[in-house]
CSV table of C-alpha atoms in Angstrom, one decimal:
chain,number,residue,atom,x,y,z
A,1,MET,CA,-79.7,110.6,183.6
A,2,THR,CA,-77.7,107.6,185.3
A,3,ALA,CA,-76.4,104.3,184.1
A,4,ALA,CA,-74.1,101.7,185.2
A,5,ALA,CA,-70.5,103.0,185.3
A,6,PRO,CA,-68.4,101.4,182.5
A,7,THR,CA,-66.1,98.5,183.0
A,8,GLU,CA,-63.3,96.8,181.3
A,9,ARG,CA,-64.5,94.1,178.6
A,10,LYS,CA,-62.7,91.1,177.3
A,11,GLY,CA,-64.8,91.0,174.0
A,12,GLY,CA,-67.8,92.3,172.2
A,13,ALA,CA,-66.4,95.9,171.8
A,14,PRO,CA,-66.4,97.2,168.3
A,15,ARG,CA,-63.1,97.1,166.4
A,16,ASN,CA,-62.0,100.6,166.7
A,17,LEU,CA,-59.6,101.1,164.3
A,18,GLU,CA,-60.8,104.8,163.7
A,19,VAL,CA,-60.3,105.5,167.6
A,20,GLY,CA,-56.8,103.8,167.6
A,21,LEU,CA,-55.6,105.9,164.4
A,22,ARG,CA,-57.0,109.2,165.6
A,23,ALA,CA,-55.3,108.6,169.1
A,24,ALA,CA,-52.0,108.0,167.2
A,25,VAL,CA,-52.2,110.8,165.1
A,26,ALA,CA,-53.2,113.0,168.2
A,27,VAL,CA,-50.0,112.3,169.9
A,28,ALA,CA,-47.5,111.8,166.8
A,29,VAL,CA,-48.1,115.4,165.1
A,30,PRO,CA,-46.9,117.5,168.2
A,31,LEU,CA,-44.2,114.9,168.9
A,32,PHE,CA,-42.8,115.0,165.4
A,33,ILE,CA,-43.1,118.8,165.5
A,34,LEU,CA,-41.1,119.0,168.5
A,35,PHE,CA,-38.5,116.5,167.1
A,36,ALA,CA,-38.0,119.0,164.0
A,37,VAL,CA,-37.5,121.9,166.3
A,38,ASP,CA,-35.3,119.9,168.7
A,39,ARG,CA,-37.0,120.4,171.8
A,40,LEU,CA,-38.1,116.8,172.9
A,41,ASP,CA,-37.5,117.7,176.3
A,42,LEU,CA,-41.2,119.1,176.0
A,43,THR,CA,-42.3,115.8,175.2
A,44,ALA,CA,-44.3,115.2,178.3
A,45,TYR,CA,-46.5,118.5,177.9
A,46,ALA,CA,-47.5,117.5,174.4
A,47,THR,CA,-48.3,113.9,175.4
A,48,PHE,CA,-50.3,114.5,177.9
A,49,GLY,CA,-52.3,117.1,176.3
A,50,ALA,CA,-52.8,114.5,173.3
A,51,PHE,CA,-54.2,112.1,175.8
A,52,THR,CA,-57.6,114.1,175.1
A,53,ALA,CA,-57.8,111.8,172.3
A,54,LEU,CA,-58.3,108.9,174.6
A,55,TYR,CA,-61.9,109.9,175.6
A,56,GLY,CA,-65.0,110.2,174.0
A,57,ARG,CA,-64.6,106.7,172.1
A,58,ASN,CA,-67.7,105.2,170.4
A,59,GLU,CA,-69.9,108.3,171.5
A,60,PRO,CA,-72.4,110.2,169.4
A,61,TYR,CA,-70.7,113.7,168.8
A,62,ARG,CA,-73.2,115.8,170.7
A,63,VAL,CA,-72.2,113.6,173.7
A,64,ARG,CA,-68.7,113.4,172.8
A,65,VAL,CA,-68.3,117.3,172.6
A,66,ARG,CA,-69.1,117.2,176.7
A,67,THR,CA,-66.8,114.4,177.1
A,68,LEU,CA,-63.9,115.6,175.2
A,69,THR,CA,-64.2,119.1,176.7
A,70,VAL,CA,-64.2,118.1,180.4
A,71,ALA,CA,-61.4,115.6,179.7
A,72,ALA,CA,-59.2,118.2,178.2
A,73,LEU,CA,-59.7,120.7,181.2
A,74,ALA,CA,-59.0,117.9,183.5
A,75,LEU,CA,-55.8,117.0,181.8
A,76,LEU,CA,-54.8,120.5,181.6
A,77,LEU,CA,-55.7,121.2,185.4
A,78,SER,CA,-53.5,118.4,186.2
A,79,ILE,CA,-50.6,119.5,183.9
A,80,SER,CA,-51.0,123.3,185.2
A,81,ALA,CA,-50.9,121.8,189.0
A,82,GLY,CA,-47.8,119.8,188.1
A,83,VAL,CA,-45.8,122.6,186.4
A,84,GLY,CA,-46.7,124.9,189.4
A,85,LEU,CA,-45.2,122.3,191.7
A,86,ALA,CA,-42.3,122.0,189.4
A,87,VAL,CA,-41.6,126.0,189.7
A,88,LEU,CA,-42.0,125.8,193.5
A,89,GLY,CA,-39.2,123.1,193.5
A,90,GLU,CA,-41.8,120.0,193.9
A,91,PRO,CA,-42.4,120.6,197.8
A,92,LEU,CA,-43.3,117.1,199.2
A,93,ALA,CA,-46.2,118.5,201.1
A,94,LEU,CA,-47.7,120.4,198.3
A,95,VAL,CA,-47.5,117.3,196.0
A,96,ALA,CA,-48.9,115.1,198.4
A,97,VAL,CA,-52.1,117.6,198.7
A,98,ALA,CA,-52.1,118.0,194.8
A,99,LEU,CA,-52.0,114.1,194.4
A,100,VAL,CA,-54.8,113.7,197.0
A,101,LEU,CA,-56.9,116.3,195.2
A,102,VAL,CA,-56.5,115.0,191.8
A,103,VAL,CA,-56.9,111.2,192.6
A,104,GLY,CA,-59.7,111.6,194.7
A,105,GLY,CA,-61.5,114.3,192.8
A,106,GLY,CA,-60.4,112.6,189.4
A,107,THR,CA,-62.0,109.3,190.8
A,108,LEU,CA,-65.3,111.2,191.3
A,109,PHE,CA,-65.1,113.4,188.2
A,110,VAL,CA,-64.7,110.1,185.7
A,111,THR,CA,-67.6,108.4,187.5
A,112,VAL,CA,-70.0,111.2,187.3
A,113,PHE,CA,-69.4,111.6,183.6
A,114,GLN,CA,-69.2,107.9,183.1
A,115,MET,CA,-65.8,108.5,181.1
A,116,MET,CA,-63.7,105.7,179.4
A,117,PRO,CA,-61.0,105.2,180.8
A,118,PRO,CA,-62.9,105.0,183.9
A,119,GLN,CA,-59.8,105.7,186.4
A,120,ALA,CA,-57.9,108.9,187.3
A,121,LEU,CA,-54.8,107.2,186.0
A,122,PHE,CA,-53.8,109.6,183.4
A,123,PHE,CA,-54.6,112.7,185.5
A,124,VAL,CA,-52.3,111.4,188.4
A,125,PHE,CA,-49.7,110.5,185.8
A,126,ALA,CA,-49.9,114.1,184.3
A,127,LEU,CA,-49.5,115.6,187.6
A,128,LEU,CA,-46.6,113.7,188.9
A,129,VAL,CA,-44.4,113.5,185.7
A,130,CYS,CA,-44.9,117.4,185.2
A,131,ALA,CA,-44.1,118.1,188.8
A,132,ALA,CA,-40.8,116.1,188.5
A,133,VAL,CA,-39.5,118.1,185.5
A,134,PRO,CA,-37.3,121.1,186.8
A,135,THR,CA,-39.2,124.1,185.4
A,136,PRO,CA,-38.0,127.9,185.5
A,137,ALA,CA,-41.0,130.3,186.2
A,138,ALA,CA,-40.6,132.0,183.0
A,139,ASP,CA,-41.2,128.7,181.0
A,140,ALA,CA,-44.3,127.6,183.1
A,141,LEU,CA,-47.0,129.3,180.8
A,142,PRO,CA,-45.3,128.4,177.4
A,143,ARG,CA,-45.2,124.6,178.6
A,144,ILE,CA,-49.2,124.8,179.9
A,145,GLY,CA,-49.5,126.5,176.4
A,146,LEU,CA,-48.0,123.7,174.7
A,147,ALA,CA,-50.4,121.2,176.5
A,148,ALA,CA,-53.0,123.2,175.7
A,149,ALA,CA,-52.4,123.5,172.0
A,150,ALA,CA,-52.0,119.6,172.0
A,151,ALA,CA,-55.2,119.2,173.7
A,152,ALA,CA,-57.0,121.4,171.2
A,153,PHE,CA,-55.6,119.5,168.3
A,154,ALA,CA,-56.6,116.2,169.8
A,155,TRP,CA,-59.9,117.7,170.5
A,156,LEU,CA,-60.5,118.7,166.8
A,157,LEU,CA,-59.2,115.4,165.7
A,158,THR,CA,-61.4,113.3,167.8
A,159,MET,CA,-64.5,115.4,166.5
A,160,SER,CA,-63.5,115.1,162.9
A,161,GLY,CA,-65.7,111.9,162.4
A,162,TRP,CA,-68.6,114.3,162.3
A,163,ALA,CA,-67.3,115.3,159.1
A,164,VAL,CA,-66.7,112.1,157.7
A,165,ARG,CA,-70.0,110.7,158.3
A,166,ARG,CA,-71.6,113.7,156.3
A,167,ILE,CA,-69.4,113.2,153.2
A,168,PRO,CA,-72.2,112.8,150.3
A,169,GLY,CA,-72.4,109.0,149.5
A,170,VAL,CA,-71.0,107.6,152.7
A,171,SER,CA,-73.2,105.1,154.5
A,172,ARG,CA,-73.1,105.2,158.3
A,173,SER,CA,-73.8,101.7,158.9
A,174,ALA,CA,-71.4,100.5,156.1
A,175,LEU,CA,-68.9,102.4,158.0
A,176,GLY,CA,-69.7,100.7,161.2
A,177,ARG,CA,-69.7,97.2,159.5
A,178,SER,CA,-66.3,98.0,158.1
A,179,GLY,CA,-64.8,98.1,161.5
A,180,PHE,CA,-62.8,100.9,160.5
A,181,VAL,CA,-65.3,103.4,162.0
A,182,PRO,CA,-66.9,102.1,165.0
A,183,ASP,CA,-70.8,102.4,165.6
A,184,LEU,CA,-71.5,105.2,168.1
A,185,ARG,CA,-73.5,103.3,170.6
A,186,ARG,CA,-72.1,104.5,174.0
A,187,ARG,CA,-74.1,107.3,175.4
A,188,PRO,CA,-72.9,108.2,178.8
A,189,GLY,CA,-75.1,110.6,180.9
A,190,ILE,CA,-73.9,112.8,183.8
A,191,ASP,CA,-74.4,110.5,187.1
A,192,LEU,CA,-74.8,113.2,189.8
A,193,ALA,CA,-75.9,110.4,192.2
A,194,ALA,CA,-72.5,109.0,192.1
A,195,VAL,CA,-71.4,111.5,194.9
A,196,ARG,CA,-73.9,109.9,197.3
A,197,ASP,CA,-72.8,106.4,196.4
A,198,PRO,CA,-70.8,104.7,199.1
A,199,ARG,CA,-69.1,102.4,196.7
A,200,VAL,CA,-67.9,105.4,194.7
A,201,TRP,CA,-66.5,106.8,198.1
A,202,LEU,CA,-65.0,103.4,199.0
A,203,THR,CA,-63.1,103.7,195.6
A,204,VAL,CA,-62.0,107.2,196.2
A,205,ALA,CA,-60.9,106.2,199.8
A,206,GLN,CA,-58.8,103.2,198.2
A,207,ASN,CA,-57.2,105.7,195.7
A,208,VAL,CA,-56.1,108.1,198.3
A,209,ALA,CA,-55.0,105.8,200.8
A,210,GLY,CA,-53.2,103.7,198.3
A,211,VAL,CA,-51.2,106.6,196.5
A,212,LEU,CA,-50.0,107.9,199.7
A,213,ILE,CA,-48.9,104.5,200.9
A,214,ALA,CA,-47.1,103.6,197.8
A,215,GLY,CA,-45.7,106.8,197.3
A,216,GLY,CA,-44.4,107.2,200.9
A,217,VAL,CA,-42.7,103.6,200.9
A,218,ALA,CA,-41.0,104.3,197.4
A,219,LEU,CA,-39.5,107.5,198.9
A,220,ALA,CA,-38.7,106.0,202.2
A,221,PHE,CA,-36.6,103.3,200.2
A,222,GLY,CA,-35.1,106.0,197.8
A,223,LEU,CA,-36.6,104.6,194.7
A,224,GLY,CA,-35.8,106.7,191.7
A,225,HIS,CA,-39.1,107.4,190.2
A,226,ALA,CA,-41.7,107.3,193.2
A,227,TYR,CA,-44.5,108.3,190.8
A,228,TRP,CA,-44.5,104.7,189.3
A,229,ALA,CA,-45.7,103.0,192.7
A,230,VAL,CA,-48.4,105.8,192.9
A,231,VAL,CA,-49.5,105.3,189.2
A,232,SER,CA,-49.4,101.5,189.7
A,233,VAL,CA,-51.9,101.6,192.3
A,234,VAL,CA,-54.3,103.6,190.6
A,235,ALA,CA,-54.0,100.9,187.6
A,236,VAL,CA,-54.5,98.1,190.0
A,237,ILE,CA,-57.8,99.2,191.9
A,238,PRO,CA,-60.9,98.7,190.1
A,239,PRO,CA,-63.2,101.6,188.7
A,240,ALA,CA,-65.9,102.8,191.0
A,241,ARG,CA,-68.9,100.4,191.4
A,242,ALA,CA,-66.8,97.7,189.5
A,243,ALA,CA,-66.2,94.2,191.2
A,244,HIS,CA,-63.2,94.3,193.4
A,245,SER,CA,-61.8,91.3,191.4
A,246,ILE,CA,-58.4,89.9,192.3
A,247,SER,CA,-58.1,88.4,188.9
A,248,ARG,CA,-58.7,91.7,187.3
A,249,SER,CA,-56.1,93.3,189.5
A,250,LEU,CA,-53.6,90.4,188.5
A,251,HIS,CA,-54.2,90.8,185.0
A,252,ARG,CA,-53.2,94.6,185.5
A,253,ILE,CA,-50.2,93.5,187.1
A,254,VAL,CA,-49.0,91.0,184.4
A,255,GLY,CA,-49.7,93.5,181.7
A,256,THR,CA,-47.8,96.2,183.4
A,257,ILE,CA,-44.8,93.8,183.9
A,258,VAL,CA,-44.7,92.5,180.7
A,259,GLY,CA,-45.2,96.1,179.2
A,260,VAL,CA,-41.7,96.6,181.2
A,261,ALA,CA,-40.3,93.9,179.6
A,262,VAL,CA,-41.4,94.9,176.0
A,263,THR,CA,-39.7,98.6,176.9
A,264,ALA,CA,-36.6,96.8,177.7
A,265,VAL,CA,-36.4,95.0,174.1
A,266,LEU,CA,-37.4,98.1,172.3
A,267,LEU,CA,-35.0,100.5,174.3
A,268,VAL,CA,-32.0,98.6,175.1
A,269,TRP,CA,-30.0,99.3,171.9
A,270,SER,CA,-30.6,103.1,172.5
A,271,PRO,CA,-32.5,103.9,169.6
A,272,PRO,CA,-32.6,107.3,168.0
A,273,ALA,CA,-35.4,109.7,169.0
A,274,ILE,CA,-37.3,109.4,166.0
A,275,VAL,CA,-37.7,105.5,166.8
A,276,VAL,CA,-38.5,106.1,170.3
A,277,ILE,CA,-41.4,108.5,169.1
A,278,CYS,CA,-42.6,105.9,166.7
A,279,VAL,CA,-42.7,103.4,169.8
A,280,ILE,CA,-45.0,106.0,171.4
A,281,VAL,CA,-47.3,106.3,168.4
A,282,VAL,CA,-47.8,102.7,168.2
A,283,CYS,CA,-48.3,101.9,171.6
A,284,GLN,CA,-50.8,104.7,171.6
A,285,PHE,CA,-52.7,103.1,168.6
A,286,PHE,CA,-52.9,99.7,170.5
A,287,ALA,CA,-53.6,101.0,174.0
A,288,GLU,CA,-56.6,102.8,172.5
A,289,ILE,CA,-57.7,99.6,170.7
A,290,LEU,CA,-57.4,97.4,173.6
A,291,VAL,CA,-58.5,99.5,176.7
A,292,ALA,CA,-62.1,99.0,176.4
A,293,ARG,CA,-61.8,95.4,175.7
A,294,HIS,CA,-59.1,94.3,178.3
A,295,TYR,CA,-57.3,97.1,180.6
A,296,GLY,CA,-54.5,94.3,181.7
A,297,ALA,CA,-53.7,93.8,178.0
A,298,ALA,CA,-53.8,97.5,177.1
A,299,LEU,CA,-51.3,98.2,179.7
A,300,VAL,CA,-48.8,96.1,177.8
A,301,PHE,CA,-48.7,99.1,175.6
A,302,ILE,CA,-49.5,101.8,178.1
A,303,THR,CA,-46.4,100.8,179.9
A,304,PRO,CA,-43.9,101.3,177.0
A,305,LEU,CA,-45.9,104.5,176.2
A,306,ALA,CA,-45.4,106.0,179.7
A,307,LEU,CA,-41.6,104.8,179.9
A,308,SER,CA,-40.6,106.1,176.4
A,309,VAL,CA,-42.3,109.5,177.0
A,310,SER,CA,-40.3,109.8,180.4
A,311,HIS,CA,-37.0,108.6,178.3
A,312,LEU,CA,-37.5,111.3,175.8
A,313,ALA,CA,-38.6,114.0,178.4
A,314,SER,CA,-35.6,113.0,181.1
A,315,PRO,CA,-33.4,110.4,179.6
A,316,THR,CA,-32.3,107.8,182.1
A,317,PRO,CA,-30.1,104.8,181.7
A,318,LEU,CA,-32.4,102.0,180.6
A,319,ASN,CA,-31.4,99.6,183.3
A,320,VAL,CA,-32.2,102.2,186.1
A,321,LEU,CA,-35.4,103.0,184.5
A,322,VAL,CA,-36.5,99.5,184.2
A,323,VAL,CA,-35.5,98.5,187.4
A,324,ASP,CA,-37.2,101.0,189.1
A,325,ARG,CA,-40.5,100.4,187.0
A,326,VAL,CA,-40.4,96.7,188.0
A,327,LEU,CA,-39.7,97.6,191.6
A,328,GLU,CA,-42.3,100.2,192.0
A,329,THR,CA,-44.8,98.3,189.8
A,330,VAL,CA,-44.6,95.4,192.4
A,331,LEU,CA,-44.8,97.9,195.4
A,332,GLY,CA,-47.7,99.7,193.9
A,333,ALA,CA,-49.6,96.5,192.8
A,334,GLY,CA,-49.1,95.1,196.3
A,335,VAL,CA,-50.7,98.1,198.0
A,336,GLY,CA,-53.4,97.8,195.3
A,337,ILE,CA,-54.3,94.2,195.8
A,338,ALA,CA,-54.2,94.7,200.0
A,339,LEU,CA,-56.7,97.6,199.4
A,340,VAL,CA,-58.8,95.4,197.0
A,341,LEU,CA,-58.9,92.8,199.4
A,342,LEU,CA,-59.8,95.3,202.2
A,343,ALA,CA,-62.4,96.6,200.0
A,344,ARG,CA,-64.2,93.2,199.7
A,345,VAL,CA,-64.2,93.1,203.5
A,346,VAL,CA,-65.8,96.3,203.6
A,347,GLU,CA,-68.3,95.6,200.9
A,348,ARG,CA,-69.7,92.4,202.6
A,349,ARG,CA,-70.0,94.0,206.0
A,350,ARG,CA,-71.8,96.8,204.6
A,351,GLY,CA,-73.9,94.8,202.1
A,352,LEU,CA,-72.5,97.0,199.3
A,353,ALA,CA,-73.4,95.5,195.8
A,354,ALA,CA,-70.4,95.1,193.2
C-alpha cells in the first residue's frame, strides 16, 4: 500500500489536545521521577525514549501499534549507538559514520513507514546528544535501559486511547467533535516503492551532505555544540517528496531563532530544575499540537524543549548555550537553504515532480 508522504499543514488538522497531553505526560513522568531521585543527569535518555509518544498521531490503533513499535525501536537504536560512541570517547570518524547511517537510514525509514514527523530529526538528535555525554562502560546498559523504560511507558500511554474509546456510554464521534480526542483519520501504509524513488534518494543525499558539511564547519570553527548545526540542517531540509520550498525553510529558520529567544527569556534567571522540567513538559505539549499544522511554529517550542533537555543533562552557562545555538542555527540553516536550492535545480533538470 502506498500513499503520498505526509507534509506539514498550516490548517485543517484536528485539535489534538489528546495527543498533546499524552506527549506531555510521557515526558513528565520519567523526568519527575529522575528529579525525585536526584538523577537529572540522565534527563536526555528518558526524554529521547519518551519521544516515542510523538509518533502514531491520529492513527487507528491497529496501525498505531506498528508505527509506535518501529519508532521506539529506531529511537532506541539511535540512543544505543550514541551511548556506545560515548563509551568509546566519541571518536570523530565513528561519529561521522553513525551520523550518516542514522540520517540516511532514518530518512528512508520515516518515508517507507509514512511517519509523522516525516524527518529523521529526533533520531539524529538522540544519537548526537547521547554521544556527547561522557559515559563509563558500566553505565551504558543502565542508561539504555532507562531510555527503553521511558519508551515503553510512552508506548503504553499512546495506546491508552484504545481503552478510552471502549468505555461504556462513550461516543467515539462525540469525542472526535469535542476536539479533545482526535478523529483517527490518518492511515499510513508501508511504502516500499520509496526505496526506488529518486526524489527520496535526493532527500537522503541532501541530509547526508548537509550534516557532514554543517558539522565539519562547526568543528573547524570550534563552536561548542556542533550537533546543533547538524540538527538545524535536518530541520530545514523538507521531507522526502515534499516541495523544496524556500518559504517553508525560512519558516523553520525563523521558528528556531524565535525558540532560542524564548529559551533565553525562560532560563536567563537560572530557574530551579523543577521549573525547567515544567518548561520541557509544556513545550512538549505545544510542539505536538503544532507539528502537523506548521513545522516552523512547532520549532518555537521544539527549540526550548531541546535546549532545556541539554541544560538539565549537562548544565552550561546560558549565554554560551544561546550564542552557540544561534550561530549554529544560522550555519545549519544556511547549509540547508543552499541544498534546497541545489535540489530545485536537480529536480528541474531531471524532471522530478515535487
